[in-house]
Coordinates of C-alpha atoms and ligand atoms in Angstrom, one line a residue:
M20 CA 130.0 153.4 96.5
T21 CA 131.5 149.9 97.0
V22 CA 131.6 148.9 100.6
P23 CA 134.8 147.1 101.4
L24 CA 134.1 143.4 102.1
T25 CA 135.2 142.6 105.6
P26 CA 136.1 139.0 106.5
V27 CA 134.5 139.4 110.0
P28 CA 133.2 135.9 110.8
L29 CA 129.5 135.2 111.3
I30 CA 128.8 134.9 115.0
D31 CA 125.3 134.4 116.3
P32 CA 123.8 135.8 119.5
F33 CA 124.9 132.6 121.4
A34 CA 128.5 133.1 120.4
R35 CA 128.4 130.2 117.9
A36 CA 130.6 130.9 114.8
I37 CA 128.7 129.9 111.6
R38 CA 131.1 127.8 109.6
Y39 CA 128.8 125.3 107.9
L40 CA 126.3 126.0 105.2
R41 CA 124.0 123.4 103.7
V42 CA 122.6 124.3 100.4
S43 CA 119.6 122.8 98.8
V44 CA 120.0 123.2 95.0
T45 CA 116.7 121.8 94.0
D46 CA 113.5 120.6 95.6
R47 CA 113.0 118.0 92.9
C48 CA 113.9 114.4 93.2
D49 CA 113.9 111.2 91.2
F50 CA 112.7 109.2 94.3
R51 CA 109.6 109.7 96.5
C52 CA 110.7 108.4 99.9
T53 CA 107.6 107.9 101.9
Y54 CA 108.9 109.8 105.0
C55 CA 110.1 112.7 102.9
M56 CA 107.6 113.4 100.1
A57 CA 104.1 112.7 99.0
E58 CA 103.9 110.6 95.9
H59 CA 102.4 113.5 93.9
M60 CA 104.4 116.4 95.1
T61 CA 103.9 119.9 93.9
F62 CA 107.3 121.3 93.2
L63 CA 108.2 124.9 93.2
P64 CA 107.8 126.8 89.9
K65 CA 111.2 126.7 88.1
A66 CA 111.2 130.5 87.9
D67 CA 111.4 130.7 91.8
L68 CA 114.6 128.7 91.9
L69 CA 117.9 130.5 92.1
T70 CA 120.0 130.1 89.0
L71 CA 123.3 128.3 89.4
E72 CA 125.1 131.6 89.0
E73 CA 123.0 133.1 91.9
L74 CA 123.7 130.1 94.0
D75 CA 127.4 130.6 93.3
R76 CA 127.2 134.3 94.3
L77 CA 125.4 133.5 97.5
C78 CA 127.6 130.6 98.6
S79 CA 130.7 132.6 97.7
A80 CA 129.4 135.4 100.0
F81 CA 129.1 132.9 102.8
V82 CA 132.6 131.5 102.2
R83 CA 133.9 135.1 102.3
M84 CA 132.2 135.5 105.6
G85 CA 133.8 132.5 107.2
V86 CA 131.9 129.4 106.1
E87 CA 134.4 126.6 105.7
K88 CA 132.2 123.7 105.0
L89 CA 129.6 123.4 102.2
R90 CA 127.2 120.5 101.9
I91 CA 125.1 120.4 98.8
T92 CA 121.8 118.7 99.2
G93 CA 118.2 118.9 97.9
G94 CA 115.8 117.3 96.8
E95 CA 118.3 115.3 94.9
P96 CA 121.2 117.6 94.1
L97 CA 122.5 115.4 91.2
V98 CA 119.2 115.8 89.2
R99 CA 119.7 119.6 89.0
R100 CA 120.6 120.4 85.4
G101 CA 124.2 121.7 85.1
I102 CA 125.0 120.8 88.7
L103 CA 128.7 120.1 87.8
T104 CA 129.1 123.8 86.8
F105 CA 128.1 124.7 90.3
F106 CA 130.5 122.2 91.8
E107 CA 133.2 123.6 89.6
A108 CA 132.4 127.1 90.8
M109 CA 132.7 126.0 94.5
A110 CA 135.9 124.1 93.8
R111 CA 137.7 127.4 93.2
H112 CA 137.1 128.1 97.0
L113 CA 138.8 124.8 97.8
Q114 CA 141.7 125.8 95.7
T115 CA 142.2 129.1 97.6
G116 CA 141.9 127.2 100.9
A117 CA 138.9 129.4 102.0
L118 CA 136.7 126.3 101.9
K119 CA 137.9 123.3 103.8
E120 CA 135.3 120.9 102.6
L121 CA 132.9 120.5 99.7
T122 CA 130.5 117.6 100.1
L123 CA 127.1 116.4 99.2
T124 CA 124.2 114.3 100.4
T125 CA 122.7 112.2 97.7
N126 CA 120.3 109.3 97.2
G127 CA 123.0 107.7 95.0
S128 CA 120.9 107.3 91.9
Q129 CA 123.2 109.4 89.7
L130 CA 126.5 108.6 91.2
A131 CA 127.6 106.2 88.5
R132 CA 127.8 109.2 86.3
F133 CA 128.9 111.9 88.7
A134 CA 131.3 110.2 91.2
Q135 CA 134.5 110.6 89.2
P136 CA 133.9 114.2 88.1
L137 CA 133.0 115.1 91.7
A138 CA 136.2 113.5 92.9
D139 CA 138.2 115.3 90.3
L140 CA 136.8 118.6 91.5
G141 CA 137.9 118.0 95.1
V142 CA 135.0 116.3 96.7
R143 CA 136.4 113.8 99.2
R144 CA 133.5 112.4 101.2
I145 CA 129.8 112.0 100.4
N146 CA 126.7 110.9 102.3
V147 CA 124.5 108.4 100.6
S148 CA 121.0 107.7 101.9
L149 CA 120.2 104.1 102.1
D150 CA 117.6 102.7 104.5
T151 CA 117.5 99.0 103.4
L152 CA 119.5 96.4 101.5
D153 CA 116.4 94.5 100.5
P154 CA 115.4 95.4 96.8
A155 CA 111.7 95.1 97.4
K156 CA 111.7 97.1 100.5
F157 CA 113.9 99.7 98.9
A158 CA 111.5 100.1 96.0
A159 CA 108.6 100.4 98.5
I160 CA 110.2 103.0 100.7
T161 CA 111.6 105.2 97.8
R162 CA 108.5 104.4 95.6
W163 CA 110.5 105.3 92.5
G164 CA 114.0 104.1 93.3
R165 CA 115.8 100.8 92.4
L166 CA 118.4 99.4 94.7
P167 CA 120.9 98.0 92.1
Q168 CA 121.2 101.5 90.6
V169 CA 122.2 103.0 94.0
L170 CA 124.6 100.1 94.8
D171 CA 126.3 100.7 91.4
G172 CA 126.5 104.4 92.3
I173 CA 128.1 103.6 95.6
A174 CA 130.6 101.3 93.9
A175 CA 131.4 104.1 91.4
A176 CA 132.0 106.4 94.4
Q177 CA 134.4 104.0 96.0
A178 CA 136.2 103.4 92.7
A179 CA 136.6 107.2 92.4
G180 CA 138.2 107.3 95.8
L181 CA 135.3 109.0 97.6
R182 CA 134.7 108.1 101.2
V183 CA 131.1 107.1 101.6
K184 CA 129.0 107.5 104.7
I185 CA 125.6 105.7 104.7
N186 CA 122.7 107.6 106.2
A187 CA 119.8 105.3 107.2
V188 CA 116.5 106.7 108.6
A189 CA 115.4 104.4 111.5
L190 CA 111.9 103.4 110.7
K191 CA 109.8 101.3 113.1
G192 CA 108.4 98.2 111.5
F193 CA 110.5 98.8 108.4
N194 CA 114.3 98.4 108.9
E195 CA 114.3 97.3 112.6
E196 CA 115.4 93.8 111.7
E197 CA 118.1 95.2 109.3
Q198 CA 120.0 97.0 112.0
F199 CA 122.8 94.5 112.0
T200 CA 122.6 93.5 108.3
L201 CA 123.2 97.2 107.4
T202 CA 125.9 97.5 110.1
D203 CA 127.7 94.3 108.8
W204 CA 127.4 95.4 105.2
C205 CA 128.9 98.8 106.0
A206 CA 131.8 97.1 107.9
R207 CA 132.5 94.9 104.9
E208 CA 132.4 97.7 102.4
G209 CA 134.3 100.2 104.6
H210 CA 131.5 102.7 104.9
D211 CA 130.7 104.7 108.0
L212 CA 127.0 104.4 109.1
T213 CA 124.8 107.0 110.7
W214 CA 121.2 106.4 111.8
I215 CA 118.8 109.3 111.6
E216 CA 115.7 109.6 113.7
V217 CA 112.6 110.3 111.6
M218 CA 111.6 113.9 111.9
P219 CA 108.2 115.5 111.6
M220 CA 108.8 117.4 108.4
G221 CA 106.2 118.0 105.8
D222 CA 102.5 117.3 106.0
L223 CA 102.4 113.5 105.6
G224 CA 99.9 113.0 108.4
E225 CA 100.6 112.7 112.2
E226 CA 99.4 109.1 112.3
D227 CA 102.2 108.1 110.0
R228 CA 104.9 109.9 111.9
L229 CA 104.1 108.5 115.3
H230 CA 103.8 105.1 113.7
Q231 CA 107.2 105.4 112.0
Y232 CA 109.1 106.7 115.0
W233 CA 111.9 104.4 116.2
P234 CA 113.9 106.1 118.9
L235 CA 117.7 105.7 118.4
S236 CA 118.1 105.0 122.1
D237 CA 116.5 101.7 121.2
L238 CA 119.1 101.0 118.4
R239 CA 121.9 102.0 120.8
R240 CA 120.6 99.5 123.4
R241 CA 120.5 96.8 120.8
Y242 CA 124.1 97.5 119.8
A243 CA 125.1 97.5 123.4
E244 CA 123.6 94.0 123.8
R245 CA 126.0 92.7 121.1
F246 CA 129.0 95.0 121.3
T247 CA 131.1 97.0 123.7
L248 CA 130.3 100.6 122.9
T249 CA 132.6 103.5 123.4
D250 CA 131.2 107.0 123.2
L251 CA 133.4 109.2 120.9
D252 CA 134.0 112.8 121.7
E253 CA 134.4 113.6 118.1
R254 CA 132.0 116.2 116.6
T255 CA 131.9 116.9 112.9
G256 CA 130.1 120.2 113.3
G257 CA 126.9 118.3 112.7
P258 CA 124.3 116.9 115.0
A259 CA 125.6 113.3 114.9
R260 CA 127.0 111.7 118.0
Y261 CA 129.3 108.7 117.5
V262 CA 130.1 105.5 119.2
R263 CA 132.7 102.9 118.4
L264 CA 131.8 99.2 118.3
E265 CA 135.0 97.9 120.0
E266 CA 134.8 94.4 118.6
T267 CA 134.8 95.6 114.9
G268 CA 136.3 99.1 115.3
Q269 CA 133.3 100.5 113.4
K270 CA 132.1 104.0 114.0
I271 CA 128.3 104.4 114.2
G272 CA 126.6 107.8 114.2
F273 CA 123.3 108.8 115.7
I274 CA 121.4 111.9 114.7
T275 CA 118.7 112.3 117.3
P276 CA 117.2 115.7 116.9
L277 CA 114.1 114.6 118.8
T278 CA 115.5 112.9 121.9
H279 CA 118.7 114.7 122.3
N280 CA 119.5 118.3 122.3
F281 CA 122.3 119.1 119.9
C282 CA 121.6 122.7 119.4
E283 CA 124.2 124.1 121.8
S284 CA 127.0 123.4 119.4
C285 CA 125.1 124.2 116.2
N286 CA 127.4 126.0 113.7
R287 CA 125.2 125.6 110.7
V288 CA 122.5 127.4 108.6
R289 CA 120.5 126.2 105.7
L290 CA 119.9 127.8 102.4
T291 CA 117.0 126.7 100.2
C292 CA 116.9 126.6 96.4
T293 CA 114.8 129.8 96.4
G294 CA 117.2 131.7 98.5
E295 CA 115.6 131.4 101.9
L296 CA 118.0 131.1 104.8
Y297 CA 116.8 129.0 107.7
M298 CA 118.8 129.6 110.8
C299 CA 117.4 126.5 112.5
L300 CA 116.0 123.3 110.9
G301 CA 113.3 123.2 113.5
Q302 CA 112.0 126.8 113.5
E303 CA 109.9 128.6 110.9
D304 CA 111.9 131.8 111.0
M305 CA 113.8 132.5 107.8
A306 CA 115.4 135.3 105.9
D307 CA 114.9 136.0 102.2
L308 CA 118.2 136.4 100.5
R309 CA 116.9 136.3 97.0
A310 CA 115.6 139.9 97.1
P311 CA 119.0 141.5 98.2
L312 CA 120.7 139.1 95.8
R313 CA 118.6 140.3 92.9
A314 CA 118.6 143.9 93.9
G315 CA 121.9 144.5 92.2
P316 CA 125.3 143.2 91.4
E317 CA 127.0 144.5 94.6
D318 CA 127.1 142.1 97.5
A319 CA 127.0 144.7 100.3
A320 CA 123.2 144.5 100.7
L321 CA 123.4 140.7 100.6
E322 CA 126.1 140.6 103.2
R323 CA 124.0 142.9 105.5
A324 CA 121.0 140.6 105.0
I325 CA 123.1 137.6 105.9
R326 CA 124.4 139.2 109.1
A327 CA 121.0 140.4 110.1
A328 CA 119.7 136.8 109.7
I329 CA 122.5 135.3 111.7
A330 CA 121.7 137.8 114.5
R331 CA 118.3 136.1 114.7
K332 CA 119.6 132.5 114.9
P333 CA 117.6 130.9 117.7
K334 CA 119.1 128.9 120.6
G335 CA 117.4 125.7 119.5
H336 CA 114.4 123.9 118.2
D337 CA 111.3 122.5 119.7
F338 CA 110.4 119.1 118.3
D339 CA 108.7 116.9 120.8
Y340 CA 107.2 113.5 120.1
S341 CA 106.3 112.9 123.7
R342 CA 103.0 114.7 123.4
A343 CA 99.9 113.1 122.0
A344 CA 100.0 115.5 119.1
I345 CA 103.3 116.4 117.5
R346 CA 104.4 119.7 118.8
G347 CA 106.9 121.7 116.8
Q348 CA 105.9 119.9 113.6
M349 CA 107.2 121.8 110.6
S350 CA 105.0 122.3 107.6
R351 CA 107.8 122.3 105.1
H352 CA 109.4 119.2 103.7
M353 CA 113.0 118.1 104.2
S354 CA 113.4 118.3 100.4
H355 CA 112.7 122.0 100.7
T356 CA 115.1 122.9 103.4
G357 CA 117.6 120.2 102.5
G358 CA 118.2 117.3 105.0
Ligands
SAM429 N1 118.0 113.3 98.1 C1 119.2 113.3 99.0 C2 119.2 112.1 99.9 O1 118.2 111.4 100.0 O2 120.2 111.8 100.5 C3 119.4 114.6 99.8 C4 118.2 115.2 100.4 S1 117.4 114.2 101.6 C5 116.1 115.4 102.1 C6 118.6 114.4 103.0 C7 118.4 113.4 104.1 O3 117.2 113.7 104.7 C8 118.3 111.9 103.7 O4 119.3 111.2 104.4 C9 116.9 111.5 104.1 O5 116.9 110.2 104.4 C10 116.6 112.5 105.2 N2 115.2 112.7 105.5 C11 114.2 113.0 104.6 N3 113.0 113.1 105.2 C12 113.3 112.8 106.6 C13 112.5 112.8 107.7 N4 111.2 113.1 107.7 N5 113.1 112.5 108.9 C14 114.4 112.3 109.0 N6 115.2 112.3 107.9 C15 114.7 112.6 106.7
SF4_430 FE1 114.4 112.3 97.4 FE2 116.2 112.3 99.4 FE3 113.6 112.9 99.9 FE4 114.2 110.5 99.3 S1 115.0 111.6 101.1 S2 112.5 111.7 98.4 S3 115.8 110.7 97.8 S4 115.0 114.1 98.6

């Protein structure tokens, strides 16, 4: 018997409506950023990955259940073979109006090729991760990346009419002296800029993490020494808080999962490329959606599994750098859950 599909929105136990799904379409990447991956990563066996058709079915179920914003991430989403087919499939939800926004987070390496097709499919804004404008430092932090390729990609995105937000991970002893260089460059190029506090994801060694940690309160203080800051109320459904630099009119975002509690307004969940649904970036609990997905062609069991998972969404996470050891450290890498 086919159970009728009900468009009852997904509401978690803390009355938060789940409207935002981040989907990691691959754990693979053409870079090896030092804070994200080990140089010699062991990736998941290909057979474990959801096919693009399965990802389509899963994401479509979420859209039917009220998800309005889909962010495609990874790993590097644009290295997944056939990825445009998946964007095409999601674009049909933009056309019906069920999906309000289809976007992606990318390292920019493949944008020269993909920017125009993505724009043609209805992508309007993208996040590009870029921690430094110094070619040698860029090569060092990404290990395998080359800055000119990413800058070309960003230029292609602009030419295609995509709005670009730059995400920079704040790393002590690495890009501290570039705070204003990056800020000025973004102002000139017309990009928004968001700083991300480094998170204890993946097993890269505690020493490294504590060493890399540069609290965003410090960046904010430095901005305040140079500019008049106005806190903006605006929330994008994400964990970023924004300020405006009054002298330039620029908007700067801060993602501070460690020093600031953003969980109370969390409207998002994360799906991995193997079909695991993480209800919170900072908790180990997850639900396997691959089994109900593969159990049969009907979506009723899948929808039940999604609702059961949302009913377990925790109030918040538990990262804490203030202890000698890192409490709440997550064993999985960002590239697995999708940043
Ligand atoms: N490959 C794409 C990229 O780099 O934009 C998408 C995936 S990446 C995991 C998503 C975001 O997570 C990037 O902005 C990256 O800088 C960030 N990230 C990775 N590891 C991180 C960590 N340990 N702490 C904070 N941000 C991290
Ligand atoms: Fe790849 Fe993005 Fe991780 Fe860098 S941050 S290694 S680009 S997934």
